[in-house]
Coordinates of C-alpha atoms and ligand atoms in Angstrom, one line a residue:
M26 CA 19.7 10.9 -7.3
S27 CA 20.1 14.7 -6.0
S28 CA 23.2 16.4 -5.1
F29 CA 21.9 16.6 -1.4
T30 CA 21.9 12.7 -0.8
A31 CA 25.0 11.8 -3.1
G32 CA 28.1 10.8 -1.7
C33 CA 29.3 8.5 1.3
Y34 CA 27.6 9.9 4.3
P35 CA 27.0 8.9 6.7
P36 CA 30.1 6.9 7.6
A37 CA 29.5 2.8 7.2
L38 CA 30.1 2.4 10.5
D39 CA 30.3 -1.6 9.7
D40 CA 32.5 -2.2 12.8
D41 CA 30.7 -3.8 15.6
L42 CA 32.8 -2.4 18.4
E43 CA 32.8 0.8 16.7
R44 CA 28.9 1.2 16.4
Q45 CA 28.8 0.1 19.9
H46 CA 30.9 2.9 21.3
L47 CA 29.3 5.6 19.5
V48 CA 26.0 4.1 20.8
Q49 CA 27.1 4.0 24.2
V50 CA 28.3 7.7 24.0
I51 CA 24.7 8.7 22.7
K52 CA 23.0 7.1 25.7
D53 CA 25.0 8.7 28.1
W54 CA 24.9 12.1 26.8
S55 CA 21.4 11.8 26.2
V56 CA 20.3 11.1 29.4
A57 CA 22.9 13.4 30.9
N58 CA 21.5 16.3 29.1
G59 CA 17.6 15.6 29.1
L60 CA 17.2 14.2 25.5
T61 CA 14.7 11.7 27.1
V62 CA 11.1 10.6 27.7
R63 CA 9.3 8.8 30.0
P64 CA 9.7 4.5 29.5
P65 CA 7.1 3.3 26.8
P66 CA 4.2 0.9 28.6
S67 CA 6.6 -1.9 27.8
L68 CA 8.9 -0.7 30.5
A69 CA 6.8 1.5 32.3
G70 CA 5.1 -1.6 34.4
N71 CA 8.2 -2.0 36.2
D72 CA 8.8 1.8 36.9
L73 CA 6.6 1.8 40.5
E74 CA 8.3 5.0 41.9
G75 CA 8.0 7.0 38.2
I76 CA 11.7 7.5 38.4
L77 CA 12.6 6.1 34.7
A78 CA 13.5 8.1 32.0
V79 CA 14.7 6.9 28.7
N80 CA 16.6 8.0 25.7
A81 CA 14.5 9.8 22.9
P82 CA 14.7 7.5 19.8
V83 CA 17.6 9.8 17.9
T84 CA 19.7 9.7 14.5
L85 CA 23.5 8.8 15.0
F86 CA 24.3 11.3 12.6
P87 CA 22.7 14.7 11.3
S88 CA 20.8 14.1 8.7
P89 CA 21.6 16.1 5.1
F90 CA 19.1 18.9 4.5
P91 CA 19.6 21.3 1.7
K92 CA 20.9 24.6 2.7
G93 CA 18.4 26.9 0.4
C94 CA 15.8 24.8 1.6
F95 CA 16.5 25.5 5.3
E96 CA 17.1 29.3 4.9
E97 CA 14.0 29.5 2.5
A98 CA 11.5 28.0 5.4
R99 CA 13.3 30.1 8.3
S100 CA 13.0 33.2 6.3
I101 CA 9.0 32.6 5.2
Q102 CA 8.1 32.0 9.2
T103 CA 7.3 35.5 10.3
T104 CA 5.1 36.1 7.6
Y105 CA 3.4 32.6 8.3
N106 CA 3.1 34.0 11.9
E107 CA 1.2 36.8 10.6
L108 CA -1.0 35.1 8.2
Y109 CA -2.4 32.7 10.9
A110 CA -2.7 35.7 13.3
H111 CA -5.1 37.1 11.0
I112 CA -6.9 33.7 10.0
S113 CA -7.4 33.8 13.6
Q114 CA -9.1 37.0 13.5
D115 CA -11.4 36.4 10.7
E116 CA -14.1 34.9 12.7
E117 CA -16.5 34.9 9.7
F118 CA -14.0 32.7 7.4
L119 CA -13.6 30.3 10.0
S120 CA -17.2 30.1 10.5
G121 CA -17.3 29.0 7.1
L122 CA -15.3 26.6 7.2
V123 CA -16.3 25.4 10.4
Q124 CA -19.8 24.5 8.7
E125 CA -18.0 22.6 6.0
V126 CA -16.6 20.1 8.5
A127 CA -18.6 19.9 11.6
G128 CA -21.7 17.9 10.4
G129 CA -18.8 15.3 10.6
D130 CA -17.1 16.1 13.0
D131 CA -18.4 16.7 16.5
F132 CA -15.2 17.3 17.6
I133 CA -14.8 20.6 15.7
A134 CA -18.4 21.5 16.4
S135 CA -17.7 21.2 20.2
L136 CA -14.8 23.9 20.0
W137 CA -16.5 26.3 17.7
D138 CA -19.3 25.8 20.6
V139 CA -17.0 27.1 23.0
H140 CA -16.0 29.9 21.2
L141 CA -19.8 31.1 20.7
R142 CA -20.8 31.3 24.3
V143 CA -17.7 33.1 25.1
K144 CA -18.4 35.2 22.3
A145 CA -22.1 36.0 23.6
E146 CA -20.7 37.4 27.2
G147 CA -18.1 39.2 25.7
Y148 CA -14.2 37.9 25.6
V149 CA -12.6 39.6 28.3
Q150 CA -9.3 39.1 26.8
N151 CA -7.9 40.8 23.2
L152 CA -4.3 39.3 23.5
A153 CA -3.9 35.9 21.8
L154 CA -0.5 33.8 21.7
G155 CA 0.6 31.5 18.9
L156 CA 3.6 28.8 19.7
F157 CA 3.4 27.6 15.9
R158 CA 5.2 25.0 13.8
S159 CA 5.4 25.1 10.2
D160 CA 6.4 21.6 8.8
Y161 CA 8.0 21.0 5.2
M162 CA 9.3 18.2 3.3
V163 CA 11.3 18.5 0.4
H164 CA 10.4 18.1 -3.0
Q165 CA 12.3 17.3 -6.1
D166 CA 11.1 18.7 -9.5
Q167 CA 13.2 17.6 -12.1
G168 CA 16.4 18.3 -10.1
E169 CA 14.9 21.5 -8.2
L170 CA 14.5 21.1 -4.5
Q171 CA 11.5 23.1 -3.2
I172 CA 9.9 22.7 0.4
K173 CA 6.8 21.9 0.7
Q174 CA 4.4 22.6 3.9
V175 CA 2.9 19.6 4.9
E176 CA 1.3 21.1 7.5
F177 CA 1.0 24.4 10.1
N178 CA 0.4 23.7 13.6
T179 CA -1.5 26.2 16.0
I180 CA -1.6 24.1 19.1
A181 CA 0.9 21.9 21.4
S182 CA 3.8 22.4 18.7
S183 CA 6.1 20.3 20.7
F184 CA 10.0 18.8 20.6
G185 CA 11.1 22.7 20.5
G186 CA 13.1 21.5 24.0
L187 CA 14.3 18.1 22.5
S188 CA 15.6 19.3 19.5
V189 CA 18.0 22.0 20.9
Q190 CA 19.5 18.9 22.8
T191 CA 19.4 16.6 19.4
S192 CA 21.3 19.7 17.8
L193 CA 23.8 20.0 20.4
L194 CA 24.4 16.1 20.6
H195 CA 25.2 16.3 17.2
K196 CA 27.5 18.9 17.2
Y197 CA 29.2 17.2 20.5
L198 CA 29.6 14.3 18.5
A199 CA 31.1 16.2 15.5
Q200 CA 33.6 17.2 17.9
T201 CA 34.5 14.3 20.4
E202 CA 33.3 11.2 18.1
Y203 CA 33.2 11.9 14.0
P204 CA 36.9 12.8 13.8
F205 CA 38.1 9.9 15.1
L206 CA 35.9 6.9 13.3
K207 CA 37.6 4.5 11.0
D208 CA 36.1 6.6 8.3
P209 CA 36.9 9.9 9.8
M210 CA 34.7 13.0 9.6
P211 CA 36.7 16.4 10.1
E212 CA 34.4 18.8 12.1
S213 CA 35.0 21.1 9.5
S214 CA 33.0 18.9 7.0
L215 CA 30.0 19.7 9.0
D216 CA 27.8 22.5 8.4
L217 CA 25.5 22.0 11.6
P218 CA 23.4 25.2 12.7
D219 CA 22.3 26.6 15.9
N220 CA 19.2 26.1 17.0
D221 CA 17.4 28.1 19.6
S222 CA 13.7 26.5 19.8
A223 CA 13.5 26.3 23.7
Q224 CA 14.6 29.9 24.1
G225 CA 12.4 30.9 20.9
L226 CA 9.2 29.3 22.5
A227 CA 10.0 30.9 25.9
A228 CA 10.4 34.2 24.4
G229 CA 7.4 34.2 23.0
L230 CA 5.9 32.7 26.4
R231 CA 7.6 35.4 28.2
A232 CA 6.1 38.1 25.5
A233 CA 2.5 37.2 26.8
F234 CA 3.5 37.2 30.7
R235 CA 5.1 40.6 30.1
A236 CA 2.0 42.0 28.3
Y237 CA -0.4 40.6 30.6
G238 CA 0.6 43.0 33.4
E239 CA 0.3 42.8 37.3
S240 CA -2.1 41.0 39.3
A241 CA -5.0 43.8 40.0
L242 CA -5.7 41.3 43.1
G243 CA -2.5 41.5 44.2
H244 CA -1.7 38.0 43.5
P245 CA 1.6 36.7 41.8
T246 CA 1.1 36.0 38.4
C247 CA 2.3 32.9 36.8
V248 CA 2.5 30.7 33.4
L249 CA 0.3 27.6 33.5
F250 CA 1.3 24.5 31.3
L251 CA -1.9 22.6 30.6
V252 CA -0.8 18.9 30.0
Q253 CA -2.0 15.4 29.4
D254 CA -2.1 12.6 32.4
G255 CA 1.0 10.8 31.9
E256 CA 2.5 12.5 29.0
R257 CA 5.4 10.6 28.1
N258 CA 7.1 13.6 26.4
I259 CA 7.3 15.4 29.7
F260 CA 11.2 16.5 29.4
D261 CA 10.6 18.4 26.0
Q262 CA 8.3 20.7 28.2
R263 CA 10.5 20.8 31.2
H264 CA 12.8 22.5 29.0
L265 CA 10.5 25.4 28.0
E266 CA 9.6 25.5 32.0
Y267 CA 13.1 25.6 32.9
A268 CA 13.8 28.6 30.3
L269 CA 11.3 30.3 31.7
Q270 CA 12.0 29.9 35.1
A271 CA 15.3 31.4 34.6
D272 CA 13.9 34.6 34.3
S273 CA 11.8 34.3 37.4
I274 CA 8.4 33.4 35.7
P275 CA 6.6 31.5 38.1
V276 CA 5.3 28.2 36.0
F277 CA 3.4 25.6 36.6
R278 CA 2.0 22.4 35.3
L279 CA -1.5 21.3 35.7
P280 CA -3.2 18.0 34.0
F281 CA -6.0 19.0 31.7
S282 CA -8.4 16.7 33.8
Q283 CA -8.0 18.9 36.8
I284 CA -8.3 22.5 35.7
L285 CA -12.1 22.6 37.4
A286 CA -10.4 21.4 40.3
H287 CA -7.7 23.7 40.7
T288 CA -8.7 27.2 39.0
S289 CA -11.6 29.1 39.8
L290 CA -12.6 32.8 37.7
N291 CA -12.7 35.5 40.4
P292 CA -16.2 35.6 41.5
S293 CA -15.9 39.4 42.5
S294 CA -14.6 40.8 39.1
P295 CA -16.3 41.0 35.7
K296 CA -12.6 40.7 34.2
R297 CA -12.9 36.9 35.0
Q298 CA -8.8 36.5 36.2
L299 CA -8.0 33.1 36.2
L300 CA -6.6 32.0 39.5
Y301 CA -4.6 29.0 39.9
H302 CA -4.6 27.2 43.3
P303 CA -1.7 24.8 43.7
P304 CA -2.9 21.3 45.4
H305 CA 0.7 21.1 46.9
N306 CA 0.2 24.9 48.5
P307 CA -3.3 25.5 49.1
S308 CA -2.5 28.5 50.9
R309 CA -1.2 30.3 47.6
T310 CA -3.1 31.8 44.7
F311 CA -1.7 33.0 41.5
E312 CA -3.2 34.8 38.9
V313 CA -2.7 32.8 35.4
A314 CA -1.3 35.2 32.9
V315 CA -0.6 32.9 30.2
A316 CA -2.6 29.4 29.8
Y317 CA -0.8 27.2 27.5
L318 CA -1.9 24.1 25.7
R319 CA -0.2 21.2 25.5
A320 CA -3.2 19.0 25.6
G321 CA -6.5 19.5 24.4
Y322 CA -5.5 19.3 21.0
G323 CA -7.7 16.1 20.2
P324 CA -11.3 14.5 21.2
S325 CA -9.1 12.2 23.6
D326 CA -8.7 15.0 26.0
Y327 CA -12.4 15.4 26.1
G328 CA -14.0 12.3 27.4
T329 CA -16.6 13.8 29.7
P330 CA -18.7 17.0 29.5
S331 CA -16.3 18.5 32.1
A332 CA -13.6 18.5 30.2
W333 CA -15.5 21.0 27.6
E334 CA -16.4 23.0 30.6
A335 CA -12.6 23.0 31.7
R336 CA -11.8 24.2 28.1
Y337 CA -14.7 26.5 28.1
R338 CA -13.2 28.2 31.6
I339 CA -9.8 28.9 30.0
E340 CA -11.2 30.3 26.8
R341 CA -13.9 32.8 28.9
S342 CA -10.8 33.8 31.5
A343 CA -8.5 36.9 31.1
A344 CA -5.7 34.6 30.6
I345 CA -4.0 35.0 27.5
A346 CA -4.8 31.6 25.5
C347 CA -1.9 29.7 24.0
P348 CA -4.0 28.7 21.9
S349 CA -7.6 30.3 21.9
V350 CA -9.9 28.3 20.2
L351 CA -10.0 30.6 16.9
T352 CA -6.5 30.2 17.0
Q353 CA -6.2 26.5 17.4
L354 CA -9.2 26.4 14.5
A355 CA -7.2 28.2 12.2
G356 CA -4.5 24.8 12.2
M357 CA -7.7 22.9 10.7
K358 CA -6.2 21.2 7.3
K359 CA -9.3 22.7 6.1
V360 CA -7.7 26.1 6.3
Q361 CA -4.4 24.7 5.0
Q362 CA -6.6 23.3 1.8
V363 CA -8.6 26.6 1.3
L364 CA -5.4 28.4 1.4
A365 CA -3.7 26.2 -1.0
T366 CA -6.6 25.9 -3.6
P367 CA -5.8 27.9 -6.6
E368 CA -7.8 30.6 -8.2
S369 CA -8.7 28.9 -11.3
V370 CA -10.3 26.2 -9.5
S371 CA -12.1 27.7 -6.4
S372 CA -15.0 30.0 -7.3
S373 CA -14.0 32.7 -5.0
P374 CA -10.7 34.6 -5.2
S375 CA -7.9 32.9 -3.6
A376 CA -7.8 33.2 0.5
L377 CA -4.3 33.8 0.4
R378 CA -4.4 36.4 -1.3
R379 CA -7.1 38.6 0.9
F380 CA -4.8 37.5 3.7
V381 CA -1.5 38.2 2.1
P382 CA -1.9 41.0 -0.3
D383 CA 1.9 42.0 -0.9
D384 CA 3.0 40.5 -4.0
D385 CA 6.4 38.8 -2.7
R386 CA 5.3 37.9 0.5
F387 CA 2.5 36.1 -1.3
A388 CA 4.6 34.6 -4.0
A389 CA 7.0 33.1 -1.3
L390 CA 4.3 31.5 0.5
W391 CA 2.6 30.3 -2.3
K392 CA 5.6 28.4 -3.5
T393 CA 5.3 26.2 -0.3
F394 CA 2.2 24.6 -1.0
A395 CA 1.4 21.3 -2.7
N396 CA -2.0 20.5 -4.4
I397 CA -4.9 20.1 -1.7
Y398 CA -8.6 19.6 -2.6
P399 CA -11.4 19.6 -0.7
L400 CA -13.7 17.0 -0.9
D401 CA -17.3 18.1 -0.8
A402 CA -20.0 17.4 -3.6
A403 CA -20.6 20.9 -4.6
S404 CA -17.0 22.5 -5.8
P405 CA -15.5 21.7 -9.1
A406 CA -12.4 20.9 -6.8
G407 CA -14.2 18.8 -4.6
Q408 CA -15.8 16.9 -7.7
E409 CA -12.4 16.0 -9.2
A410 CA -11.2 15.0 -5.6
R411 CA -13.9 12.7 -5.2
R412 CA -12.7 11.0 -8.4
L413 CA -9.1 11.1 -7.2
A414 CA -10.0 9.4 -3.8
T415 CA -11.7 6.8 -5.2
D416 CA -9.8 5.8 -8.1
P417 CA -7.6 2.5 -7.4
E418 CA -4.7 3.8 -9.3
E419 CA -4.8 7.7 -8.8
C420 CA -5.6 7.5 -5.0
K421 CA -1.9 6.1 -4.6
K422 CA -0.6 9.7 -5.0
Y423 CA -2.5 10.6 -1.9
V424 CA -3.1 11.4 1.7
M425 CA -6.5 11.9 3.4
K426 CA -6.4 14.1 6.3
P427 CA -9.3 14.6 9.0
Q428 CA -9.6 17.8 11.1
R429 CA -7.2 16.1 14.0
E430 CA -3.6 16.5 15.3
G431 CA -1.1 14.8 16.9
G432 CA -0.6 12.2 14.3
G433 CA -2.1 8.6 13.5
N434 CA -5.1 10.1 12.3
N435 CA -4.3 10.0 8.2
F436 CA -5.5 7.7 5.6
Y437 CA -2.4 6.8 3.0
R438 CA -3.2 5.9 -0.8
T439 CA -5.3 2.7 -1.1
A440 CA -6.3 3.1 2.6
I441 CA -8.7 6.2 0.9
P442 CA -11.0 4.6 -0.9
E443 CA -11.6 1.8 1.9
R444 CA -12.4 4.8 4.4
L445 CA -14.3 6.7 2.4
Q446 CA -16.8 3.1 1.6
E447 CA -17.2 3.7 5.6
I448 CA -18.5 7.1 5.9
P449 CA -21.7 8.9 4.0
P450 CA -20.8 10.7 0.8
E451 CA -22.1 13.9 2.5
H452 CA -19.6 13.6 5.4
W453 CA -16.6 13.0 3.0
G454 CA -16.0 16.7 3.1
T455 CA -14.8 16.7 6.4
Y456 CA -11.7 15.6 5.1
I457 CA -9.0 17.0 2.5
L458 CA -7.0 15.1 0.1
M459 CA -3.6 16.0 -0.1
E460 CA -0.6 15.4 -2.7
L461 CA 2.0 13.4 -1.3
I462 CA 5.1 14.6 -1.3
T463 CA 8.1 12.1 -1.8
P464 CA 11.5 13.4 -0.7
P465 CA 14.5 11.7 -2.0
P466 CA 15.4 9.0 0.4
F467 CA 19.1 8.6 2.0
S468 CA 20.8 6.6 4.7
N469 CA 21.0 7.3 8.6
I470 CA 20.9 4.9 11.4
I471 CA 18.1 5.1 14.1
L472 CA 18.9 4.5 18.0
R473 CA 15.5 4.1 19.1
N474 CA 14.7 2.1 22.5
G475 CA 18.3 0.6 22.8
K476 CA 18.2 -1.1 19.2
L477 CA 19.6 0.0 15.6
E478 CA 17.6 0.4 13.1
Q479 CA 19.6 1.4 9.4
G480 CA 18.3 1.9 6.2
G481 CA 16.3 4.6 4.0
V482 CA 15.1 7.4 6.0
I483 CA 13.2 10.8 5.0
S484 CA 13.0 13.8 6.9
E485 CA 10.7 16.2 8.1
L486 CA 11.6 20.1 8.9
G487 CA 9.4 22.3 11.3
I488 CA 10.1 25.7 11.7
Y489 CA 8.9 27.2 15.1
G490 CA 7.3 30.8 15.3
T491 CA 6.0 32.8 17.9
C492 CA 3.2 35.2 17.6
L493 CA 1.4 37.7 20.2
W494 CA -1.5 40.0 18.5
D495 CA -4.2 41.8 19.7
Q496 CA -7.5 40.3 17.9
Q497 CA -9.5 43.3 18.1
S498 CA -6.9 45.8 16.5
G499 CA -4.8 43.4 14.6
R500 CA -1.8 45.1 16.3
V501 CA 1.2 42.3 16.4
L502 CA 3.2 42.7 19.5
H503 CA 5.7 40.1 18.8
N504 CA 6.3 38.5 15.7
E505 CA 9.7 35.9 15.5
E506 CA 11.1 33.3 14.1
A507 CA 11.9 30.6 16.8
G508 CA 14.1 27.7 15.6
Y509 CA 13.6 24.3 14.1
L510 CA 12.6 20.4 14.3
L511 CA 14.1 17.6 12.3
R512 CA 12.3 14.3 12.6
T513 CA 13.1 11.5 10.3
K514 CA 11.4 8.2 9.6
G515 CA 12.0 5.5 7.5
D516 CA 11.2 5.9 3.8
K517 CA 8.4 3.2 4.1
S518 CA 6.8 4.7 7.3
E519 CA 4.0 7.0 6.4
E520 CA 3.4 8.6 9.3
G521 CA 6.5 11.0 11.1
G522 CA 5.5 11.8 14.5
V523 CA 8.2 10.8 17.2
A524 CA 5.6 11.0 20.0
A525 CA 3.3 8.6 18.4
G526 CA 6.2 6.1 17.7
F527 CA 7.2 6.2 14.4
G528 CA 9.7 9.4 13.7
C529 CA 13.0 9.9 15.6
M530 CA 15.0 13.2 17.0
D531 CA 17.4 14.4 14.3
S532 CA 19.4 17.9 13.4
C533 CA 20.3 19.6 9.8
R534 CA 23.6 18.7 8.3
L535 CA 23.2 21.8 5.6
V536 CA 24.4 20.7 2.2
Ligands
ADP630 P1 -0.8 15.8 12.2 O1 -1.2 17.1 12.9 O2 -1.5 14.4 13.3 O3 0.9 15.5 12.6 P2 0.1 15.6 9.4 O4 -0.2 16.5 8.7 O5 1.4 16.3 9.8 O6 -0.9 15.6 10.5 O7 0.6 14.2 9.2 C1 1.3 13.4 9.9 C2 2.2 12.6 9.0 O8 1.8 11.8 7.8 C3 3.3 13.9 8.8 O9 4.3 14.0 9.9 C4 4.4 13.1 7.6 O10 4.9 12.2 7.9 C5 3.0 12.7 6.7 N1 2.3 13.4 5.9 C6 1.1 14.3 5.7 N2 1.1 15.0 4.7 C7 1.8 14.5 4.1 C8 2.0 14.7 2.5 N3 1.3 15.3 1.9 N4 3.0 13.9 2.3 C9 3.9 13.0 2.4 N5 3.7 12.9 3.7 C10 2.8 13.6 4.6
MG631 MG1 -0.6 18.9 13.4
MG632 MG1 2.2 16.9 12.0

């Protein structure tokens, strides 16, 4: 057992009354401070007036996380931001990777088509905004602890709002409750880092809003959040909206399915300004400075051809898209695989080296990569991966991922060969094969839907980053690290997404 999981933490909490008391304190604090989600379908049926909010699932105690790993992850975020800004600008690189997966992946093919249509008529907005999140797990190698990247998100990186509240909840409990438990924990024994992810993400949106400038048409400008219908994680988004509105920036929410109905492109100017017509006040028109997508990251938002027309409207408009299609595609798992495939295995020079020529910065990122393989039939790495993925024993060390976001899309261990049997071998290359990271489990208690789950858990750290750059000149106008997210799940559970229902919100106790 490594040092960071040793010792009797968290406290046993084996007295019923004491446990119930702590749970009640957490329930009340969460509702009072917006650490909440809309109710799950099982409860929502009774909520005809749409008034219910329930506690987001959380741990009763902040989970231990190695301080060195935490600091390392934060310190490399601006380098990661710049790397992904560079990748978004390299259309040729992305085009090659899209070709490799698009044959078996209509969604990626359709996204690429949107880009090609806009390219043909010419982009009218060169600025691009990324609100990124780089996710890690701690890998233990002969006693050494090292963060390994799970994935890099370039679209709809969520939980920046709720994660601030989770840090504040645990800080509050450290002041008011933990010191007075039967097994007391003095506040001074807990190293709980500050977390400003909502402010950090809002700062990125604000930078883009300001860079857009005033409306040449004389309209007020705004930030438009494009969201999913019936979004349960709405309060996470609201925290960002409130942070922007506190700066007197007009913010609106528009379901992705209503883009065509409530926006238009200014017909009298070649600049293609995106105009927003609020359905609640048709006499007002706003010019959209920033279109922030919290939807549109997966096929389920594109059930009709008009949804693709909606995405096309956003992409060809003058609004600064967060993200643009190219930036979204930079977040493909295929990109991460190509960056992580070492020079000796791949026939071409390491892609990471090309994007990050500086030795120190290259080494800092390289250290965070786990082994990731392509699954094509041609390359030596792909052939090796095909052998590993179809071997009944070897496959147990891997996860296989398609080019998808939002959780619930991956295949684990023995499900990998089963899945491969269902698809023609010429389409296996639409997936990547990644070594499983196995962080040392520790113990914690999760409060979910009013019930406690106690046992072995593992955590995934996310570091937010914001970057605003010019696609043509490459100039970076804003590049910041923007706070953190800790999600924790049972050590037997494979997926970890909070929204997907597997993981829960947590904060770090640095050790
Ligand atoms: P998504 O974009 O859908 O969130 P991820 O790559 O983050 O896809 O995978 C979803 C979840 O699967 C992660 O949050 C993590 O819990 C688990 N996972 C993914 N890759 C690995 C890995 N290499 N090792 C261990 N767990 C993983
Ligand atoms: Mg993702
Ligand atoms: Mg993920």
